[in-house]
CSV table of C-alpha atoms in Angstrom, one decimal:
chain,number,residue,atom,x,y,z
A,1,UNK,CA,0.0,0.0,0.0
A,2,UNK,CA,1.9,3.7,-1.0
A,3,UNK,CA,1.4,6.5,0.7
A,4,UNK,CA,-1.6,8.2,-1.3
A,5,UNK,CA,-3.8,4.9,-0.1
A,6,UNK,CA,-2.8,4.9,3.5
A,7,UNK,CA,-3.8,9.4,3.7
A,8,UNK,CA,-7.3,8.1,1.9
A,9,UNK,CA,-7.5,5.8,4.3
A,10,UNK,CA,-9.9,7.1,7.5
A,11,UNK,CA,-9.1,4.0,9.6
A,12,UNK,CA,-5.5,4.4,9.3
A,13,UNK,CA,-5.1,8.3,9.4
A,14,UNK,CA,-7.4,7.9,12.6
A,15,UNK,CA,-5.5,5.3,13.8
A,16,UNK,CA,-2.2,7.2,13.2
A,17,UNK,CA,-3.3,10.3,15.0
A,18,UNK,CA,-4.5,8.3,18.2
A,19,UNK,CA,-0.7,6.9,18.7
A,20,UNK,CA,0.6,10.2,18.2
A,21,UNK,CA,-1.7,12.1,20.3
A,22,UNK,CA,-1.0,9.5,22.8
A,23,UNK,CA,2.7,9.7,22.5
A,24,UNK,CA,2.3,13.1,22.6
A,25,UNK,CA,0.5,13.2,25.5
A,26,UNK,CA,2.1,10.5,28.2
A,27,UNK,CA,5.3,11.9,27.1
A,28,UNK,CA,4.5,15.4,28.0
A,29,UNK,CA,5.6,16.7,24.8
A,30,UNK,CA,2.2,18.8,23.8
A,31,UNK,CA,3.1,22.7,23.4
A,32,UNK,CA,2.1,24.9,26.0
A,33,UNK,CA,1.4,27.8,23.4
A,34,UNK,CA,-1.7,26.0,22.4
A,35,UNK,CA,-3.6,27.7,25.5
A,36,UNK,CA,-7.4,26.2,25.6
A,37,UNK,CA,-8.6,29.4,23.7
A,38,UNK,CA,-6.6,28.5,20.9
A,39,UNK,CA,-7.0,24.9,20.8
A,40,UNK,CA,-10.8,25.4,20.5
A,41,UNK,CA,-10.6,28.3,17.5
A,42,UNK,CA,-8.7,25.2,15.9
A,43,UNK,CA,-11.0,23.0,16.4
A,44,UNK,CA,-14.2,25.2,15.6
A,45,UNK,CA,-13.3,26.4,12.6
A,46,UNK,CA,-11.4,23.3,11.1
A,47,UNK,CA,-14.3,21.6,11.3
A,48,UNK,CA,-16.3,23.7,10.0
A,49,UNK,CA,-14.5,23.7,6.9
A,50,UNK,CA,-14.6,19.9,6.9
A,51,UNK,CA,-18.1,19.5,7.3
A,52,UNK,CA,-18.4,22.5,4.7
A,53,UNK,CA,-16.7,20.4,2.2
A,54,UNK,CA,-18.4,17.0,3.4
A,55,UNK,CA,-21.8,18.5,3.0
A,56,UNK,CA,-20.7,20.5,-0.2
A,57,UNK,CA,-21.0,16.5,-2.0
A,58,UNK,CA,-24.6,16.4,-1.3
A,59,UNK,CA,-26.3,17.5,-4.1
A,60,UNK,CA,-29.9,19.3,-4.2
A,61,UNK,CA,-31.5,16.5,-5.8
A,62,UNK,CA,-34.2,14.1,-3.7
A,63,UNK,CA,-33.6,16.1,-0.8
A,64,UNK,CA,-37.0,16.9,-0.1
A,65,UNK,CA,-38.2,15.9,3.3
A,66,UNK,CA,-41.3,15.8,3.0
A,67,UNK,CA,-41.5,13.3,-0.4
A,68,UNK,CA,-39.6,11.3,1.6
A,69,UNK,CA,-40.7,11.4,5.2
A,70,UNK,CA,-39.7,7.4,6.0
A,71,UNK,CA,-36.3,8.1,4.9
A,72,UNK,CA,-36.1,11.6,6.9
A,73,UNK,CA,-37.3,10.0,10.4
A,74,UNK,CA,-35.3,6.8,10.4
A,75,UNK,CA,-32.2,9.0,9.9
A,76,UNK,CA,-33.1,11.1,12.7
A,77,UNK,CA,-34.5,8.4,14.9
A,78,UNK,CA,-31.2,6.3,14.0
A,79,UNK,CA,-28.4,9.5,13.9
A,80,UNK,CA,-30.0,11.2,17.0
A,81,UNK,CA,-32.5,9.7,19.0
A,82,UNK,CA,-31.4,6.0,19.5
A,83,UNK,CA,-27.7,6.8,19.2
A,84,UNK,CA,-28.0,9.2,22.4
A,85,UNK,CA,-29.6,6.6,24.3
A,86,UNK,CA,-26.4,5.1,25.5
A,87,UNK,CA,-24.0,7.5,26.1
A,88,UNK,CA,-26.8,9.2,28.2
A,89,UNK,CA,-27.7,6.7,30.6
A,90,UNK,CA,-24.0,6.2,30.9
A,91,UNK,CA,-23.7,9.9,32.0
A,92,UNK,CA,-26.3,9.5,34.8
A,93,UNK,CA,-24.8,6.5,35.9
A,94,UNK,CA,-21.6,8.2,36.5
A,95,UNK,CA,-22.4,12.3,36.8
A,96,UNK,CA,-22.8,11.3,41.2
A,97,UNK,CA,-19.7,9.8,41.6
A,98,UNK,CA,-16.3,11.0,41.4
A,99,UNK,CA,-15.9,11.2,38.2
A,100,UNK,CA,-18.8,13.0,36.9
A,101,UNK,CA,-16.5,15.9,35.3
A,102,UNK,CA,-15.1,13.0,33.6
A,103,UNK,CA,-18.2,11.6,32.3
A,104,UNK,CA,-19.9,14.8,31.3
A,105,UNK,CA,-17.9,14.2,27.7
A,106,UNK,CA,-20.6,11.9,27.4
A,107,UNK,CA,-23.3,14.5,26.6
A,108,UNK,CA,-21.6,15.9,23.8
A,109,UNK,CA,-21.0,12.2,22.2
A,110,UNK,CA,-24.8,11.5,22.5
A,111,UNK,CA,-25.3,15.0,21.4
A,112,UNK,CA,-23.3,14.8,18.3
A,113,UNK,CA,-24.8,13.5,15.2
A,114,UNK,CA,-23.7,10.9,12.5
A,115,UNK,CA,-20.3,11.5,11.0
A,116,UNK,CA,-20.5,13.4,7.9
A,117,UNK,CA,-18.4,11.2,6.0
A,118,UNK,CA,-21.9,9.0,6.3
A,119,UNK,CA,-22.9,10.2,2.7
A,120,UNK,CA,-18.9,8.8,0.7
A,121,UNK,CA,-18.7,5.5,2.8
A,122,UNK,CA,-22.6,4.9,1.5
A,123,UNK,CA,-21.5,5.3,-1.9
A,124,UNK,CA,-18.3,3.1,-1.2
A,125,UNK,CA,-20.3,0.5,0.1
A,126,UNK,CA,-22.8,0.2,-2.2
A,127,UNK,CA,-25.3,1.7,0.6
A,128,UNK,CA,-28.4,3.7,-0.3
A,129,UNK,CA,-26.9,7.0,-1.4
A,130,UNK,CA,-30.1,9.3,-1.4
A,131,UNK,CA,-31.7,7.6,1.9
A,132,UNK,CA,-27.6,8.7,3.2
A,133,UNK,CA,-27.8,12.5,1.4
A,134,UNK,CA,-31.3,13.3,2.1
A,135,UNK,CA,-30.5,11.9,5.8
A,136,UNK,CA,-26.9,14.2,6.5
A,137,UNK,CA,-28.7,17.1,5.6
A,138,UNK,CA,-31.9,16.6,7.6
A,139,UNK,CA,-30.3,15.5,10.6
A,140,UNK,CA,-28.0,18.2,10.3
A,141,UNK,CA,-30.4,21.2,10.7
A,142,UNK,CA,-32.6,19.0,13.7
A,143,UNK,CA,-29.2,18.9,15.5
A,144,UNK,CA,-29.6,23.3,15.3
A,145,UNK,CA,-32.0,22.5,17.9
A,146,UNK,CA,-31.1,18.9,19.2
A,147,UNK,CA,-27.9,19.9,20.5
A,148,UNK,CA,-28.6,22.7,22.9
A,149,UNK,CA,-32.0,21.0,23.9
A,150,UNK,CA,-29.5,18.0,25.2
A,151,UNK,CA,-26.7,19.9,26.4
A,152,UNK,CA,-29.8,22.2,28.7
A,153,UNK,CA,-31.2,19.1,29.5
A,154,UNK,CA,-28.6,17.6,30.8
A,155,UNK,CA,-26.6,20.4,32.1
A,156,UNK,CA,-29.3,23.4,32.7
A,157,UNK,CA,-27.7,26.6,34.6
A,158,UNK,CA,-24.6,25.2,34.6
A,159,UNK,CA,-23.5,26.2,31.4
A,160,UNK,CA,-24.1,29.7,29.5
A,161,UNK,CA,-26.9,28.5,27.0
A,162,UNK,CA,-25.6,31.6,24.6
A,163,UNK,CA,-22.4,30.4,24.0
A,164,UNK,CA,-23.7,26.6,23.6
A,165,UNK,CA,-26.0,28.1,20.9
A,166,UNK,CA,-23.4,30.5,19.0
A,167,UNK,CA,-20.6,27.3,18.8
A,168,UNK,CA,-23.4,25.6,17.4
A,169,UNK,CA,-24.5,28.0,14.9
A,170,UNK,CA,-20.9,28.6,13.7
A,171,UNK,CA,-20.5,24.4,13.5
A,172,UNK,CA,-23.4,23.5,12.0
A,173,UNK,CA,-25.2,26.7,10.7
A,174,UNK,CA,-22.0,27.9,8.3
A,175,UNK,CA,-21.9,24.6,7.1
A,176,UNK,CA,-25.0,23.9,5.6
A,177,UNK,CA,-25.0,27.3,4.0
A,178,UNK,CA,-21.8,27.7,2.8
A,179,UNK,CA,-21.9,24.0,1.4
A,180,UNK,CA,-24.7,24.7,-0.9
A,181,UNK,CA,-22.8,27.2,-2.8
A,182,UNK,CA,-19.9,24.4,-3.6
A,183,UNK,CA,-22.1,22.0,-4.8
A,184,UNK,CA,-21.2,22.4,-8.2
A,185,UNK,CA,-17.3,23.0,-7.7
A,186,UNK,CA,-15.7,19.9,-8.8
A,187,UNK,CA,-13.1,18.7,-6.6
A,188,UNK,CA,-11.0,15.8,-6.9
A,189,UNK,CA,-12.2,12.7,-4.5
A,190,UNK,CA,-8.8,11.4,-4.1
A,191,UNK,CA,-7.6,15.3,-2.6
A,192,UNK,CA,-10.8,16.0,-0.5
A,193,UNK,CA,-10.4,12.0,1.2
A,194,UNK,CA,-6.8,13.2,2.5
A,195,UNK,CA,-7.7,17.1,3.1
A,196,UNK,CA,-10.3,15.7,5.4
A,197,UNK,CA,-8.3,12.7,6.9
A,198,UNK,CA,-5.7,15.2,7.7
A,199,UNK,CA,-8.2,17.3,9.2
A,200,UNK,CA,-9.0,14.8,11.3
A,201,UNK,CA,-5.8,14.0,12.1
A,202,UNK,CA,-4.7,17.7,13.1
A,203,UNK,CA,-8.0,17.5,15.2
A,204,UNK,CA,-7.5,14.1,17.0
A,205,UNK,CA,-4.1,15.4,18.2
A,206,UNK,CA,-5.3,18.4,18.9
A,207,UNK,CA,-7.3,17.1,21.6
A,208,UNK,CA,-6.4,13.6,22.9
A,209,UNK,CA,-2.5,15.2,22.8
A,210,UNK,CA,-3.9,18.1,25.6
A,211,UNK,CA,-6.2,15.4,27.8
A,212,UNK,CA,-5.3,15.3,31.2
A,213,UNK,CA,-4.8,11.4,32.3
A,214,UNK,CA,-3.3,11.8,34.9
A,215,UNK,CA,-4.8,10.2,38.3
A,216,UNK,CA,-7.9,8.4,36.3
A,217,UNK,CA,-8.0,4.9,37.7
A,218,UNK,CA,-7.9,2.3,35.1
A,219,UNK,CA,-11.4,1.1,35.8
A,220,UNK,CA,-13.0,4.3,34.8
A,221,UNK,CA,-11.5,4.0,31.1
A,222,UNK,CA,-12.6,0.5,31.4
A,223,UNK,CA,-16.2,1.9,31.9
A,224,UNK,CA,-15.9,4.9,29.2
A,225,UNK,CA,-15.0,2.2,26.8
A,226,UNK,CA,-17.6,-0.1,27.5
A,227,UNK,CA,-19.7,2.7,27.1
A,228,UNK,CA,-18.1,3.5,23.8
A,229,UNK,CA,-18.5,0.0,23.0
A,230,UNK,CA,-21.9,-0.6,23.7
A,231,UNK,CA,-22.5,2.7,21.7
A,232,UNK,CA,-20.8,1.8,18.1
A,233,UNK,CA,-20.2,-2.2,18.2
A,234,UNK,CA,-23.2,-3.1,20.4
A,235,UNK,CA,-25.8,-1.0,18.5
A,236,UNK,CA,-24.3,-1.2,15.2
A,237,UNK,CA,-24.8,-5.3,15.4
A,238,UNK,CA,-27.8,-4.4,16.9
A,239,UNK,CA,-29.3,-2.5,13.5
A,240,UNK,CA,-27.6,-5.0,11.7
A,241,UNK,CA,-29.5,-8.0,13.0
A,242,UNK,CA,-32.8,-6.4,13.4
A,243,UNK,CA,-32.5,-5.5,9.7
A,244,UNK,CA,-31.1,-8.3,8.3
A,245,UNK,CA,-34.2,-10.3,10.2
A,246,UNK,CA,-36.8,-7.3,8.6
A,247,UNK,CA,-35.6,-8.9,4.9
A,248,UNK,CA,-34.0,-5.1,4.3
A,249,UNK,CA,-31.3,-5.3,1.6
A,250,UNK,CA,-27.6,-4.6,2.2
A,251,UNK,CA,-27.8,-0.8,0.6
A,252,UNK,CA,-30.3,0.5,3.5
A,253,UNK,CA,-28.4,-1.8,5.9
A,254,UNK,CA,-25.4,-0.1,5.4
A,255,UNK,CA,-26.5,3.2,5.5
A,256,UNK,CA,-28.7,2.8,8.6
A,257,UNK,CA,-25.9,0.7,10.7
A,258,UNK,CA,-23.2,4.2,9.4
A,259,UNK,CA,-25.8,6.4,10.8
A,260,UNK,CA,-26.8,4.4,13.7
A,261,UNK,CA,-22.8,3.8,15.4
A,262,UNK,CA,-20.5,6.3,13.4
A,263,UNK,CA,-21.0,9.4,15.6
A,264,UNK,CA,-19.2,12.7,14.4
A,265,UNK,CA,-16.2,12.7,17.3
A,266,UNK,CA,-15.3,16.0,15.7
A,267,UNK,CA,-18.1,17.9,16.4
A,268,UNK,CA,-18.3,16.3,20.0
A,269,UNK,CA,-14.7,17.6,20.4
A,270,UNK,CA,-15.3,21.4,19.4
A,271,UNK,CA,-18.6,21.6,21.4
A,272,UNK,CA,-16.2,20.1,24.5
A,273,UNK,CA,-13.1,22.4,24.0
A,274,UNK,CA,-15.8,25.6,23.1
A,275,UNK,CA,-15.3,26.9,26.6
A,276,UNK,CA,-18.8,26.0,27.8
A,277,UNK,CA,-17.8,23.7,30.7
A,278,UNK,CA,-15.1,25.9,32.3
A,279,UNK,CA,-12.5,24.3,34.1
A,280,UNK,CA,-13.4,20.9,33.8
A,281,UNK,CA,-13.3,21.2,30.3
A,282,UNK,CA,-9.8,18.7,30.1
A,283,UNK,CA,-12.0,16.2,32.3
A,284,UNK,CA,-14.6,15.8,30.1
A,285,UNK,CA,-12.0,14.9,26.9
A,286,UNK,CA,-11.1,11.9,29.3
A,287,UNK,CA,-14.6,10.1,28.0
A,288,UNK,CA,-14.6,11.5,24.3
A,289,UNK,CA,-10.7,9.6,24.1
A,290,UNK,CA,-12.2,7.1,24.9
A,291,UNK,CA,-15.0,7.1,22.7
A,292,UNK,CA,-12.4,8.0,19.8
A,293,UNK,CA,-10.1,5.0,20.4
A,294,UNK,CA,-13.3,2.7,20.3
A,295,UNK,CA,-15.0,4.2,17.7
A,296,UNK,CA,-11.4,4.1,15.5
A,297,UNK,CA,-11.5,0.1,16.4
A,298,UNK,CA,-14.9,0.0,14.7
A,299,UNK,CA,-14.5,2.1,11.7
A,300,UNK,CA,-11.3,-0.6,11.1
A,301,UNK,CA,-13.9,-3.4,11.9
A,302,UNK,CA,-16.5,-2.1,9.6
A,303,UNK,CA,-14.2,-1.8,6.8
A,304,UNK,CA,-12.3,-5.3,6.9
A,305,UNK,CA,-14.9,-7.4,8.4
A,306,UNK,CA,-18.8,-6.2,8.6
A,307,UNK,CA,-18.5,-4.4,5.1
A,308,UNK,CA,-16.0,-6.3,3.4
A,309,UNK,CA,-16.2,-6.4,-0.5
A,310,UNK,CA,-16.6,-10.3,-0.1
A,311,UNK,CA,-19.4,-10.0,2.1
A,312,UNK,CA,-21.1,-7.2,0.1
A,313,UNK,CA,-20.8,-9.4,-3.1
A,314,UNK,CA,-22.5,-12.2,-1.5
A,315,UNK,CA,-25.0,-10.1,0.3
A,316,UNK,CA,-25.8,-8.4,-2.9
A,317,UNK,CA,-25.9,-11.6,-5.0
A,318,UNK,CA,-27.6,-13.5,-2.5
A,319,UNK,CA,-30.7,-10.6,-3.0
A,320,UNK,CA,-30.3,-10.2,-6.7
């Protein structure tokens, strides 16, 4: 495999940025100049131009949500609802004990929708690529309003609900405006796949490097990572078998399980690092790590095992 394969490849680059970050971390070699202020402008506004360009691929057609209300609500139900479920009751579990500040990370995971990146691995995977478009998009604007609700939910007074609302505007609203005037700018798939992967890369590191781990007993990563496991592997099977059992063919399979497990770490991240939590703002990383090492483990699983190109041709034979 050269280079050019391994930068378009999510799993490694993901991969790749959690040993570094972790490297970077446990050896105390993360710069100091990169203050919390800064490392959040980072974050913010490089993934704003990611999703801009994700979204960007999504073109106008079959978009309409209302010719297509099925599609629209399982995405929602699937990207939001039921995804949030576990990370949730993880966070009341834990939010009495000791390490609450830790597992307050959780409420931006739950918050978060699907991964953008939904809409290309659909159309890698032979997945239903309109249910996937119309889906991103919708989902997208609910979360204008799905995120604060959760985060004043679960939080209330204890956060500034003004700034929860501006970092959302600027991560989701720019976005989905700015990525309708690209729609029609061609850009090369093999160039946006490693713009983004760096992207992600750059962001990884920019937050796992600056987590403090110190003093976390190993039983609480243990928990987070059940958590996180429970989350992507447990309720992407989950989907899987329930679907599979339904008679529903590989291409909404694929797109539902994507939607259902692959939650978009990135925007968890910047909503984390905004500021909104204060000091305990490096606690609550501890839980997102943790959900980012699992939820690397599954994107590699999904892409050498539950997708495989073997499976999908007998899959897709099998219902042909």
């Amino acid at each position: 495999m050269n280079m050019k394969s391994l930068l378009k490849s999510s799993a490694f680059m993901m991969m790749l940025a959690m040993f570094v970050a972790l490297v970077t971390n446990l050896g105390g070699w993360f710069p100091e100049s990169l203050r919390p202020n800064i490392r959040s402008d980072l974050t913010i506004w490089t993934l704003v131009v990611m999703l801009t360009l994700s979204l960007s691929r999504i073109p106008y057609r079959n978009l309409n949500p209302v010719a297509h209300g099925t599609s629209v609500l399982r995405a929602v139900m699937l990207g939001l609802i039921i995804s949030s479920i576990i990370p949730l009751i993880g966070y009341y579990i834990l939010k009495d004990t000791d390490f609450g500040n830790q597992a307050t990370g959780l409420i931006f995971v739950a918050a978060a929708p699907f991964a953008g990146s939904v809409v290309p691995l659909s159309y890698i995977l032979r997945g239903d690529m309109e249910h996937a478009a119309r889906g991103t998009i919708v989902t997208y604007v609910v979360s204008l309003v799905w995120i604060p609700a959760i985060i004043w939910f679960t939080l209330g007074e204890s956060v500034e609900m003004t700034d929860v609302l501006i970092t959302v505007l600027k991560l989701l609203g720019i976005p989905l405006i700015a990525s309708r005037l690209l729609t029609k700018v061609k850009i090369d798939k093999d160039l946006m796949a490693i713009f983004l992967n760096l992207c992600i890369f750059f962001m990884v590191w920019l937050s796992v490097g600056a987590t403090n781990f110190k003093g976390i007993p190993a039983w609480v990563f243990v928990v987070f990572a059940l958590i996180a496991f429970l989350r992507s592997f447990g309720l992407g099977f989950a989907v899987e078998r329930a679907e599979k059992r339904m008679g529903i063919g590989w291409s909404q399979r694929v797109t539902d399980i994507l939607m259902a497990s692959y939650k978009n770490k990135g925007i968890a991240i910047a909503l984390c690092t905004s500021g909104i939590l204060g000091p305990i703002t490096g606690d609550a990383m501890v839980a997102i790590a943790t959900s980012i090492i699992m939820e690397i483990i599954w994107v590699a699983f999904m892409d050498s095992v539950l997708f495989s190109r073997k499976r999908m041709e007998r899959e897709l034979a099998s219902e042909a």
